[in-house]
mmCIF file of C-alpha atoms in Angstrom:
data_model
loop_
_atom_site.group_PDB
_atom_site.id
_atom_site.type_symbol
_atom_site.label_atom_id
_atom_site.label_comp_id
_atom_site.label_asym_id
_atom_site.label_seq_id
_atom_site.Cartn_x
_atom_site.Cartn_y
_atom_site.Cartn_z
ATOM 1 C CA GLN Z 1197 117.597 80.177 106.511
ATOM 2 C CA VAL Z 1198 118.354 83.710 107.559
ATOM 3 C CA GLN Z 1199 118.892 84.894 111.103
ATOM 4 C CA LEU Z 1200 118.476 88.572 111.892
ATOM 5 C CA VAL Z 1201 119.842 90.385 114.930
ATOM 6 C CA GLU Z 1202 118.927 94.003 115.635
ATOM 7 C CA SER Z 1203 120.936 96.425 117.723
ATOM 8 C CA GLY Z 1204 121.170 100.139 118.423
ATOM 9 C CA GLY Z 1205 117.975 100.768 120.319
ATOM 10 C CA GLY Z 1206 117.839 102.738 123.532
ATOM 11 C CA LEU Z 1207 116.460 105.746 125.367
ATOM 12 C CA VAL Z 1208 116.700 109.142 123.700
ATOM 13 C CA GLN Z 1209 115.125 112.547 124.212
ATOM 14 C CA ALA Z 1210 112.671 113.953 121.721
ATOM 15 C CA GLY Z 1211 114.517 115.524 118.821
ATOM 16 C CA GLY Z 1212 117.423 113.136 119.172
ATOM 17 C CA SER Z 1213 118.752 110.450 116.855
ATOM 18 C CA LEU Z 1214 119.409 106.736 116.895
ATOM 19 C CA ARG Z 1215 120.810 104.341 114.334
ATOM 20 C CA LEU Z 1216 119.472 100.816 114.293
ATOM 21 C CA SER Z 1217 121.397 97.970 112.714
ATOM 22 C CA CYS Z 1218 120.216 94.568 111.602
ATOM 23 C CA ALA Z 1219 122.906 91.968 110.999
ATOM 24 C CA ALA Z 1220 121.971 88.980 108.881
ATOM 25 C CA SER Z 1221 123.443 85.536 108.514
ATOM 26 C CA GLY Z 1222 123.249 83.577 105.302
ATOM 27 C CA ARG Z 1223 124.805 84.013 101.898
ATOM 28 C CA THR Z 1224 121.536 84.958 100.217
ATOM 29 C CA PHE Z 1225 121.054 88.202 102.165
ATOM 30 C CA SER Z 1226 121.995 90.330 99.180
ATOM 31 C CA SER Z 1227 119.059 88.969 97.169
ATOM 32 C CA TYR Z 1228 116.454 89.768 99.823
ATOM 33 C CA ALA Z 1229 114.407 92.889 100.256
ATOM 34 C CA MET Z 1230 114.532 94.123 103.845
ATOM 35 C CA GLY Z 1231 112.095 96.007 105.988
ATOM 36 C CA TRP Z 1232 111.770 97.663 109.359
ATOM 37 C CA PHE Z 1233 108.561 97.415 111.353
ATOM 38 C CA ARG Z 1234 107.612 98.593 114.816
ATOM 39 C CA GLN Z 1235 105.078 97.750 117.469
ATOM 40 C CA ALA Z 1236 104.071 99.975 120.343
ATOM 41 C CA PRO Z 1237 102.321 98.596 123.444
ATOM 42 C CA GLY Z 1238 98.679 97.871 122.730
ATOM 43 C CA LYS Z 1239 99.051 98.561 119.041
ATOM 44 C CA GLU Z 1240 99.442 96.459 115.938
ATOM 45 C CA ARG Z 1241 102.774 96.062 114.209
ATOM 46 C CA GLU Z 1242 103.209 98.769 111.612
ATOM 47 C CA PHE Z 1243 105.446 99.299 108.623
ATOM 48 C CA VAL Z 1244 108.293 101.793 108.958
ATOM 49 C CA ALA Z 1245 110.606 101.455 105.948
ATOM 50 C CA ALA Z 1246 111.745 98.996 103.311
ATOM 51 C CA ILE Z 1247 114.595 98.658 100.856
ATOM 52 C CA SER Z 1248 115.038 96.540 97.739
ATOM 53 C CA TRP Z 1249 117.787 93.961 97.372
ATOM 54 C CA SER Z 1250 120.058 96.397 95.560
ATOM 55 C CA GLY Z 1251 119.270 99.405 97.721
ATOM 56 C CA ASP Z 1252 118.057 101.349 94.689
ATOM 57 C CA SER Z 1253 114.470 101.472 95.892
ATOM 58 C CA THR Z 1254 113.317 102.621 99.316
ATOM 59 C CA TYR Z 1255 109.853 103.067 100.758
ATOM 60 C CA TYR Z 1256 108.714 104.827 103.940
ATOM 61 C CA ALA Z 1257 105.637 105.164 106.050
ATOM 62 C CA ASP Z 1258 104.233 108.681 105.921
ATOM 63 C CA SER Z 1259 104.800 109.055 109.663
ATOM 64 C CA VAL Z 1260 108.588 108.738 109.306
ATOM 65 C CA LYS Z 1261 109.201 110.160 105.842
ATOM 66 C CA GLY Z 1262 111.848 112.862 105.940
ATOM 67 C CA ARG Z 1263 113.081 111.786 109.379
ATOM 68 C CA PHE Z 1264 114.155 108.149 108.909
ATOM 69 C CA THR Z 1265 116.526 106.692 106.329
ATOM 70 C CA ILE Z 1266 116.910 103.026 105.493
ATOM 71 C CA SER Z 1267 120.096 101.750 103.894
ATOM 72 C CA ARG Z 1268 121.986 98.504 103.446
ATOM 73 C CA ASP Z 1269 125.507 97.209 103.034
ATOM 74 C CA ASN Z 1270 125.325 93.852 101.307
ATOM 75 C CA ALA Z 1271 129.024 93.187 101.828
ATOM 76 C CA LYS Z 1272 128.454 93.462 105.580
ATOM 77 C CA ARG Z 1273 125.052 91.751 105.410
ATOM 78 C CA THR Z 1274 123.593 94.610 107.381
ATOM 79 C CA VAL Z 1275 120.629 96.923 107.004
ATOM 80 C CA TYR Z 1276 120.386 100.216 108.871
ATOM 81 C CA LEU Z 1277 117.682 102.572 110.005
ATOM 82 C CA GLN Z 1278 118.872 106.089 110.744
ATOM 83 C CA MET Z 1279 116.259 107.818 112.860
ATOM 84 C CA ASN Z 1280 116.419 111.585 113.296
ATOM 85 C CA SER Z 1281 114.097 114.107 114.923
ATOM 86 C CA LEU Z 1282 112.635 111.379 117.066
ATOM 87 C CA LYS Z 1283 109.249 111.890 118.663
ATOM 88 C CA PRO Z 1284 107.636 110.207 121.691
ATOM 89 C CA GLU Z 1285 105.215 108.497 119.301
ATOM 90 C CA ASP Z 1286 108.194 106.684 117.739
ATOM 91 C CA THR Z 1287 108.526 104.671 120.951
ATOM 92 C CA ALA Z 1288 108.169 100.986 120.078
ATOM 93 C CA VAL Z 1289 109.957 97.704 119.597
ATOM 94 C CA TYR Z 1290 111.601 97.822 116.180
ATOM 95 C CA ASN Z 1291 112.023 94.635 114.165
ATOM 96 C CA CYS Z 1292 113.854 94.077 110.948
ATOM 97 C CA ALA Z 1293 112.538 91.541 108.479
ATOM 98 C CA ALA Z 1294 113.721 89.806 105.331
ATOM 99 C CA ARG Z 1295 111.670 88.953 102.287
ATOM 100 C CA SER Z 1296 113.059 85.871 100.561
ATOM 101 C CA TRP Z 1297 110.647 86.011 97.613
ATOM 102 C CA GLY Z 1298 109.331 88.720 95.305
ATOM 103 C CA TYR Z 1299 112.542 89.078 93.273
ATOM 104 C CA GLY Z 1300 114.089 91.398 95.830
ATOM 105 C CA SER Z 1301 111.411 94.038 95.639
ATOM 106 C CA SER Z 1302 110.447 95.844 98.827
ATOM 107 C CA SER Z 1303 107.006 95.769 100.409
ATOM 108 C CA SER Z 1304 105.117 97.477 103.220
ATOM 109 C CA ASN Z 1305 103.010 94.382 103.896
ATOM 110 C CA VAL Z 1306 104.059 92.552 107.038
ATOM 111 C CA ASN Z 1307 102.839 89.279 105.515
ATOM 112 C CA ASP Z 1308 105.353 89.556 102.676
ATOM 113 C CA TYR Z 1309 108.292 88.979 105.045
ATOM 114 C CA ASP Z 1310 109.282 85.531 106.210
ATOM 115 C CA TYR Z 1311 112.293 86.109 108.475
ATOM 116 C CA TRP Z 1312 112.205 88.338 111.548
ATOM 117 C CA GLY Z 1313 114.640 89.537 114.167
ATOM 118 C CA GLN Z 1314 113.915 89.567 117.877
ATOM 119 C CA GLY Z 1315 113.504 93.324 118.032
ATOM 120 C CA THR Z 1316 115.169 96.260 119.757
ATOM 121 C CA GLN Z 1317 113.437 98.734 122.059
ATOM 122 C CA VAL Z 1318 113.394 102.413 121.158
ATOM 123 C CA THR Z 1319 112.095 104.794 123.791
ATOM 124 C CA VAL Z 1320 111.753 108.523 123.123
ATOM 125 C CA SER Z 1321 111.149 110.732 126.140
ATOM 126 C CA SER Z 1322 109.375 114.070 125.900
#
């Protein structure tokens, strides 16, 4: 079992930055791929970024490429999402997720993740 707790969300003006953190419990965290997803009101959950178990491979949605950076610290059992140049359309609840299968490879498919955090709200004002 893995428990995930996100933090770092908040209200920021357009063009600003936020850094989300996702702290994980469980000794097997370092073998899991991790992902960030978001869901805006009235919209489906969408993929944001993912990182392999080792951190060597990262993958981004086109909408955030060049602005967001995903990283992980396996010693701290934490994955991060650095968000720069934020836009109002980035407003959403952001969830981190862990993929316990797939040999630690990352994925953009929401159905490939089996552990989810409760989410943190990010609001970007124009």
